[in-house]
């Protein structure tokens, strides 16, 4: 399994000089549901709801930094919420998460726990290398479960075909399904390197435990 090269554009670094990413590529076994993983999600959600109030969500370091990057790019983070923020707000509102499949549930769990907006992709559907740039006006992007998304001003990962992921939503073309056997998981650290290694280690631990992850390849922003 070859490693996809991930490049961050200068326009992203100008808007967010602290940006770092951590990428995990691995062979996995997806499943419709994993009860032990879901129990972890439920326990965490209950504890999170007890410890946080709605006004605390945007103060979490990773979420605050992602929102600030949006503002720097001219995008309203209240209208186009980063996915980690949206998940946290759902928990605080008392709206339970619903299981999707093991890989997606796992990624959502890491996002909830860390505050990072995380891209999860079927590696085999990606064409060529990836570049993180900024969305343009009229650029087509079919967000998973929500139809066409206006990604103008959003950070967006693109392969040779087009956009596949933003901190708000990923794209239908490269989404994880029950047939996914190779995963690309990108943890987006708009808040810098602090905490990114721990989030990566936690992700790998869960992937091994619940998705039988093998042939693991790790990469990150070049210092």
CSV table of N, CA and C in Angstrom, one decimal, residues 36-149:
chain,number,residue,atom,x,y,z
A,36,UNK,N,-18.9,-2.6,22.0
A,36,UNK,CA,-18.0,-2.1,23.0
A,36,UNK,C,-17.5,-0.7,22.7
A,37,UNK,N,-17.3,-0.4,21.4
A,37,UNK,CA,-16.9,1.0,21.0
A,37,UNK,C,-18.1,1.9,21.4
A,38,UNK,N,-19.3,1.5,21.0
A,38,UNK,CA,-20.4,2.4,21.2
A,38,UNK,C,-20.7,2.7,22.7
A,39,UNK,N,-20.3,1.7,23.6
A,39,UNK,CA,-20.4,1.9,25.0
A,39,UNK,C,-19.4,2.9,25.5
A,40,UNK,N,-18.2,2.9,24.9
A,40,UNK,CA,-17.3,4.0,25.2
A,40,UNK,C,-17.8,5.4,24.8
A,41,UNK,N,-18.4,5.4,23.6
A,41,UNK,CA,-19.0,6.7,23.2
A,41,UNK,C,-20.1,7.2,24.1
A,42,UNK,N,-20.9,6.3,24.5
A,42,UNK,CA,-22.0,6.7,25.4
A,42,UNK,C,-21.5,7.1,26.8
A,43,UNK,N,-20.5,6.4,27.3
A,43,UNK,CA,-20.0,6.8,28.6
A,43,UNK,C,-19.3,8.2,28.5
A,44,UNK,N,-18.6,8.4,27.5
A,44,UNK,CA,-17.9,9.7,27.3
A,44,UNK,C,-19.0,10.8,27.1
A,45,UNK,N,-20.0,10.5,26.3
A,45,UNK,CA,-21.0,11.5,26.1
A,45,UNK,C,-21.7,12.0,27.4
A,46,UNK,N,-22.0,11.0,28.2
A,46,UNK,CA,-22.7,11.3,29.5
A,46,UNK,C,-21.8,12.2,30.4
A,47,UNK,N,-20.5,11.8,30.4
A,47,UNK,CA,-19.5,12.6,31.2
A,47,UNK,C,-19.4,14.0,30.6
A,48,UNK,N,-19.3,14.1,29.3
A,48,UNK,CA,-19.1,15.3,28.6
A,48,UNK,C,-20.3,16.3,28.9
A,49,UNK,N,-21.5,15.7,28.9
A,49,UNK,CA,-22.7,16.5,29.1
A,49,UNK,C,-22.7,17.1,30.5
A,50,UNK,N,-22.1,16.3,31.5
A,50,UNK,CA,-22.1,16.7,32.9
A,50,UNK,C,-21.0,17.8,33.1
A,51,UNK,N,-20.0,17.8,32.3
A,51,UNK,CA,-18.8,18.7,32.6
A,51,UNK,C,-18.9,20.0,31.8
A,52,UNK,N,-19.6,20.0,30.7
A,52,UNK,CA,-19.5,21.2,29.8
A,52,UNK,C,-20.9,21.8,29.7
A,53,UNK,N,-20.9,23.1,29.5
A,53,UNK,CA,-22.1,23.9,29.1
A,53,UNK,C,-21.9,24.4,27.6
A,54,UNK,N,-22.9,24.8,27.0
A,54,UNK,CA,-22.9,25.2,25.6
A,54,UNK,C,-21.8,26.3,25.4
A,55,UNK,N,-21.7,27.2,26.3
A,55,UNK,CA,-20.8,28.3,26.1
A,55,UNK,C,-19.3,27.9,26.2
A,56,UNK,N,-19.1,26.7,26.8
A,56,UNK,CA,-17.7,26.2,26.9
A,56,UNK,C,-17.2,25.5,25.6
A,57,UNK,N,-18.1,25.1,24.7
A,57,UNK,CA,-17.7,24.4,23.6
A,57,UNK,C,-16.6,25.1,22.7
A,58,UNK,N,-16.9,26.4,22.4
A,58,UNK,CA,-16.0,27.1,21.5
A,58,UNK,C,-14.7,27.6,22.2
A,59,UNK,N,-14.6,27.3,23.5
A,59,UNK,CA,-13.4,27.6,24.2
A,59,UNK,C,-12.4,26.5,24.2
A,60,UNK,N,-12.9,25.3,23.8
A,60,UNK,CA,-11.9,24.2,23.7
A,60,UNK,C,-10.9,24.5,22.6
A,61,UNK,N,-9.6,24.3,22.9
A,61,UNK,CA,-8.5,24.9,22.1
A,61,UNK,C,-8.6,24.5,20.7
A,62,UNK,N,-8.8,23.3,20.3
A,62,UNK,CA,-8.8,22.8,18.9
A,62,UNK,C,-10.0,23.4,18.2
A,63,UNK,N,-11.2,23.5,18.9
A,63,UNK,CA,-12.4,24.1,18.2
A,63,UNK,C,-12.2,25.6,18.0
A,64,UNK,N,-11.7,26.3,19.1
A,64,UNK,CA,-11.5,27.7,19.0
A,64,UNK,C,-10.6,28.1,17.8
A,65,UNK,N,-9.5,27.3,17.7
A,65,UNK,CA,-8.5,27.6,16.6
A,65,UNK,C,-9.1,27.3,15.2
A,66,UNK,N,-9.9,26.3,15.1
A,66,UNK,CA,-10.5,26.0,13.8
A,66,UNK,C,-11.5,27.1,13.4
A,67,UNK,N,-12.3,27.6,14.4
A,67,UNK,CA,-13.2,28.7,14.2
A,67,UNK,C,-12.5,29.9,13.8
A,68,UNK,N,-11.3,30.2,14.4
A,68,UNK,CA,-10.5,31.3,14.1
A,68,UNK,C,-10.0,31.3,12.6
A,69,UNK,N,-9.6,30.1,12.2
A,69,UNK,CA,-9.1,29.9,10.8
A,69,UNK,C,-10.2,30.2,9.9
A,70,UNK,N,-11.4,29.8,10.2
A,70,UNK,CA,-12.6,30.1,9.3
A,70,UNK,C,-12.7,31.6,9.2
A,71,UNK,N,-12.7,32.3,10.3
A,71,UNK,CA,-12.8,33.8,10.3
A,71,UNK,C,-11.7,34.4,9.5
A,72,UNK,N,-10.5,33.9,9.7
A,72,UNK,CA,-9.4,34.5,8.9
A,72,UNK,C,-9.6,34.3,7.4
A,73,UNK,N,-10.3,33.3,7.0
A,73,UNK,CA,-10.6,33.0,5.6
A,73,UNK,C,-11.9,33.6,5.1
A,74,UNK,N,-12.5,34.3,6.0
A,74,UNK,CA,-13.8,35.0,5.6
A,74,UNK,C,-15.0,34.2,5.7
A,75,UNK,N,-15.0,33.0,6.4
A,75,UNK,CA,-16.1,32.1,6.5
A,75,UNK,C,-16.7,32.2,7.9
A,76,UNK,N,-18.0,32.2,8.0
A,76,UNK,CA,-18.7,32.4,9.3
A,76,UNK,C,-18.8,31.0,9.9
A,77,UNK,N,-18.1,30.8,11.1
A,77,UNK,CA,-18.1,29.5,11.7
A,77,UNK,C,-19.4,29.2,12.4
A,78,UNK,N,-20.3,30.1,12.6
A,78,UNK,CA,-21.6,29.9,13.2
A,78,UNK,C,-22.5,29.3,12.1
A,79,UNK,N,-22.3,29.6,10.9
A,79,UNK,CA,-23.1,29.1,9.8
A,79,UNK,C,-22.6,27.8,9.3
A,80,UNK,N,-21.3,27.7,9.2
A,80,UNK,CA,-20.6,26.5,8.7
A,80,UNK,C,-19.8,26.0,9.8
A,81,UNK,N,-20.4,25.3,10.8
A,81,UNK,CA,-19.7,24.9,12.0
A,81,UNK,C,-18.7,23.7,11.7
A,82,UNK,N,-17.5,23.8,12.3
A,82,UNK,CA,-16.6,22.7,12.2
A,82,UNK,C,-17.3,21.4,12.8
A,83,UNK,N,-16.9,20.3,12.2
A,83,UNK,CA,-17.7,19.1,12.6
A,83,UNK,C,-17.5,18.7,14.1
A,84,UNK,N,-16.3,19.0,14.7
A,84,UNK,CA,-16.1,18.7,16.1
A,84,UNK,C,-17.0,19.5,17.0
A,85,UNK,N,-17.2,20.8,16.6
A,85,UNK,CA,-18.1,21.7,17.3
A,85,UNK,C,-19.5,21.2,17.2
A,86,UNK,N,-19.9,20.8,16.0
A,86,UNK,CA,-21.3,20.4,15.8
A,86,UNK,C,-21.6,19.1,16.6
A,87,UNK,N,-20.7,18.2,16.7
A,87,UNK,CA,-20.8,17.0,17.5
A,87,UNK,C,-21.0,17.3,19.0
A,88,UNK,N,-20.1,18.2,19.5
A,88,UNK,CA,-20.2,18.6,20.9
A,88,UNK,C,-21.5,19.3,21.2
A,89,UNK,N,-21.9,20.2,20.4
A,89,UNK,CA,-23.2,20.9,20.6
A,89,UNK,C,-24.3,19.9,20.7
A,90,UNK,N,-24.3,18.9,19.8
A,90,UNK,CA,-25.4,17.9,19.8
A,90,UNK,C,-25.4,17.2,21.2
A,91,UNK,N,-24.3,16.9,21.7
A,91,UNK,CA,-24.3,16.2,23.0
A,91,UNK,C,-24.8,17.1,24.1
A,92,UNK,N,-24.4,18.4,24.1
A,92,UNK,CA,-24.9,19.3,25.2
A,92,UNK,C,-26.4,19.5,25.1
A,93,UNK,N,-26.9,19.5,23.9
A,93,UNK,CA,-28.3,19.7,23.7
A,93,UNK,C,-29.1,18.5,24.1
A,94,UNK,N,-28.4,17.4,24.5
A,94,UNK,CA,-29.1,16.2,24.9
A,94,UNK,C,-29.6,15.3,23.7
A,95,UNK,N,-29.1,15.6,22.5
A,95,UNK,CA,-29.4,14.8,21.4
A,95,UNK,C,-28.4,13.7,21.2
A,96,UNK,N,-28.8,12.5,21.5
A,96,UNK,CA,-27.8,11.4,21.4
A,96,UNK,C,-27.3,11.2,20.0
A,97,UNK,N,-26.0,10.9,19.9
A,97,UNK,CA,-25.5,10.5,18.6
A,97,UNK,C,-26.1,9.1,18.2
A,98,UNK,N,-26.2,8.9,16.9
A,98,UNK,CA,-26.7,7.6,16.5
A,98,UNK,C,-25.5,6.9,15.7
A,99,UNK,N,-25.4,5.6,15.9
A,99,UNK,CA,-24.3,4.9,15.2
A,99,UNK,C,-24.5,4.8,13.7
A,100,UNK,N,-23.3,4.9,13.0
A,100,UNK,CA,-23.3,4.9,11.6
A,100,UNK,C,-22.7,3.6,11.1
A,101,UNK,N,-21.4,3.5,11.4
A,101,UNK,CA,-20.7,2.2,11.3
A,101,UNK,C,-19.4,2.3,12.1
A,102,UNK,N,-18.7,1.3,12.3
A,102,UNK,CA,-17.6,1.3,13.3
A,102,UNK,C,-16.6,2.3,13.0
A,103,UNK,N,-16.1,2.5,11.7
A,103,UNK,CA,-15.1,3.5,11.4
A,103,UNK,C,-15.6,4.9,11.6
A,104,UNK,N,-16.7,5.2,11.2
A,104,UNK,CA,-17.3,6.6,11.3
A,104,UNK,C,-17.5,6.9,12.8
A,105,UNK,N,-18.1,5.9,13.5
A,105,UNK,CA,-18.3,6.1,15.0
A,105,UNK,C,-17.0,6.3,15.7
A,106,UNK,N,-16.0,5.6,15.3
A,106,UNK,CA,-14.6,5.7,15.9
A,106,UNK,C,-14.1,7.1,15.7
A,107,UNK,N,-14.2,7.6,14.4
A,107,UNK,CA,-13.6,8.9,14.1
A,107,UNK,C,-14.4,10.0,14.8
A,108,UNK,N,-15.7,9.9,14.9
A,108,UNK,CA,-16.5,10.8,15.6
A,108,UNK,C,-16.2,10.9,17.1
A,109,UNK,N,-15.9,9.7,17.7
A,109,UNK,CA,-15.5,9.6,19.1
A,109,UNK,C,-14.2,10.4,19.3
A,110,UNK,N,-13.2,10.2,18.5
A,110,UNK,CA,-11.9,10.9,18.6
A,110,UNK,C,-12.2,12.4,18.5
A,111,UNK,N,-13.0,12.8,17.5
A,111,UNK,CA,-13.3,14.2,17.3
A,111,UNK,C,-14.0,14.8,18.6
A,112,UNK,N,-14.9,14.1,19.2
A,112,UNK,CA,-15.6,14.6,20.4
A,112,UNK,C,-14.6,14.7,21.5
A,113,UNK,N,-13.7,13.7,21.7
A,113,UNK,CA,-12.8,13.7,22.8
A,113,UNK,C,-11.7,14.7,22.7
A,114,UNK,N,-11.3,15.0,21.5
A,114,UNK,CA,-10.1,15.9,21.3
A,114,UNK,C,-10.5,17.3,20.8
A,115,UNK,N,-11.6,17.4,20.2
A,115,UNK,CA,-12.0,18.7,19.6
A,115,UNK,C,-11.5,19.0,18.2
A,116,UNK,N,-10.7,18.0,17.7
A,116,UNK,CA,-10.2,18.2,16.3
A,116,UNK,C,-11.3,17.8,15.3
A,117,UNK,N,-11.4,18.5,14.2
A,117,UNK,CA,-12.2,18.1,13.1
A,117,UNK,C,-11.4,17.2,12.3
A,118,UNK,N,-11.9,16.0,12.1
A,118,UNK,CA,-11.1,14.9,11.5
A,118,UNK,C,-11.7,14.4,10.2
A,119,UNK,N,-10.9,14.3,9.1
A,119,UNK,CA,-11.3,13.8,7.9
A,119,UNK,C,-11.2,12.2,7.8
A,120,UNK,N,-12.2,11.5,7.4
A,120,UNK,CA,-12.1,10.1,7.3
A,120,UNK,C,-12.5,9.7,5.9
A,121,UNK,N,-11.6,9.0,5.2
A,121,UNK,CA,-11.8,8.7,3.8
A,121,UNK,C,-11.5,7.3,3.4
A,122,UNK,N,-12.2,6.8,2.4
A,122,UNK,CA,-11.9,5.5,1.8
A,122,UNK,C,-10.6,5.7,0.9
A,123,UNK,N,-9.5,5.2,1.4
A,123,UNK,CA,-8.2,5.5,0.8
A,123,UNK,C,-8.2,5.1,-0.7
A,124,UNK,N,-8.9,4.0,-1.0
A,124,UNK,CA,-8.9,3.5,-2.4
A,124,UNK,C,-9.7,4.3,-3.4
A,125,UNK,N,-10.5,5.2,-2.9
A,125,UNK,CA,-11.3,6.1,-3.7
A,125,UNK,C,-10.6,7.4,-4.0
A,126,UNK,N,-9.5,7.7,-3.4
A,126,UNK,CA,-8.7,8.9,-3.6
A,126,UNK,C,-7.9,8.8,-4.8
A,127,UNK,N,-7.9,9.8,-5.7
A,127,UNK,CA,-7.1,9.7,-6.9
A,127,UNK,C,-5.9,10.7,-6.9
A,128,UNK,N,-4.7,10.1,-6.7
A,128,UNK,CA,-3.6,11.0,-6.7
A,128,UNK,C,-3.3,11.5,-5.3
A,129,UNK,N,-2.4,12.5,-5.2
A,129,UNK,CA,-2.0,13.1,-3.9
A,129,UNK,C,-3.0,14.1,-3.5
A,130,UNK,N,-2.9,14.6,-2.3
A,130,UNK,CA,-3.8,15.6,-1.7
A,130,UNK,C,-3.1,16.9,-1.4
A,131,UNK,N,-3.8,18.0,-1.7
A,131,UNK,CA,-3.3,19.3,-1.3
A,131,UNK,C,-4.4,20.0,-0.5
A,132,UNK,N,-4.0,20.6,0.6
A,132,UNK,CA,-5.0,21.4,1.4
A,132,UNK,C,-4.9,22.8,1.0
A,133,UNK,N,-6.0,23.3,0.4
A,133,UNK,CA,-6.1,24.7,0.0
A,133,UNK,C,-7.4,25.3,0.5
A,134,UNK,N,-7.9,26.3,-0.3
A,134,UNK,CA,-9.1,27.0,0.1
A,134,UNK,C,-10.1,26.9,-0.9
A,135,UNK,N,-11.4,26.6,-0.5
A,135,UNK,CA,-12.5,26.5,-1.5
A,135,UNK,C,-12.7,27.7,-2.3
A,136,UNK,N,-13.2,27.6,-3.5
A,136,UNK,CA,-13.5,28.7,-4.4
A,136,UNK,C,-15.0,28.8,-4.7
A,137,UNK,N,-15.4,30.0,-5.1
A,137,UNK,CA,-16.8,30.2,-5.4
A,137,UNK,C,-17.3,29.2,-6.5
A,138,UNK,N,-18.4,28.6,-6.3
A,138,UNK,CA,-19.0,27.7,-7.3
A,138,UNK,C,-18.4,26.3,-7.4
A,139,UNK,N,-17.4,26.0,-6.5
A,139,UNK,CA,-16.7,24.7,-6.5
A,139,UNK,C,-17.7,23.7,-6.0
A,140,UNK,N,-17.9,22.6,-6.8
A,140,UNK,CA,-18.8,21.6,-6.5
A,140,UNK,C,-18.3,20.7,-5.4
A,141,UNK,N,-19.1,20.5,-4.3
A,141,UNK,CA,-18.8,19.7,-3.2
A,141,UNK,C,-20.0,19.1,-2.6
A,142,UNK,N,-20.2,17.8,-2.8
A,142,UNK,CA,-21.4,17.2,-2.2
A,142,UNK,C,-21.1,16.6,-0.9
A,143,UNK,N,-21.5,17.4,0.1
A,143,UNK,CA,-21.2,17.0,1.5
A,143,UNK,C,-22.1,15.7,1.9
A,144,UNK,N,-21.4,14.9,2.7
A,144,UNK,CA,-22.1,13.6,3.1
A,144,UNK,C,-23.4,13.9,3.9
A,145,UNK,N,-24.5,13.5,3.4
A,145,UNK,CA,-25.8,13.6,4.1
A,145,UNK,C,-26.4,15.0,4.1
A,146,UNK,N,-25.8,15.9,3.4
A,146,UNK,CA,-26.4,17.3,3.4
A,146,UNK,C,-26.4,18.0,2.1
A,147,UNK,N,-26.0,17.3,1.0
A,147,UNK,CA,-26.2,17.8,-0.3
A,147,UNK,C,-25.0,18.8,-0.7
A,148,UNK,N,-25.2,19.6,-1.6
A,148,UNK,CA,-24.2,20.6,-2.1
A,148,UNK,C,-23.9,21.6,-1.0
A,149,UNK,N,-22.6,21.7,-0.7
A,149,UNK,CA,-22.1,22.6,0.3
A,149,UNK,C,-21.3,23.7,-0.3
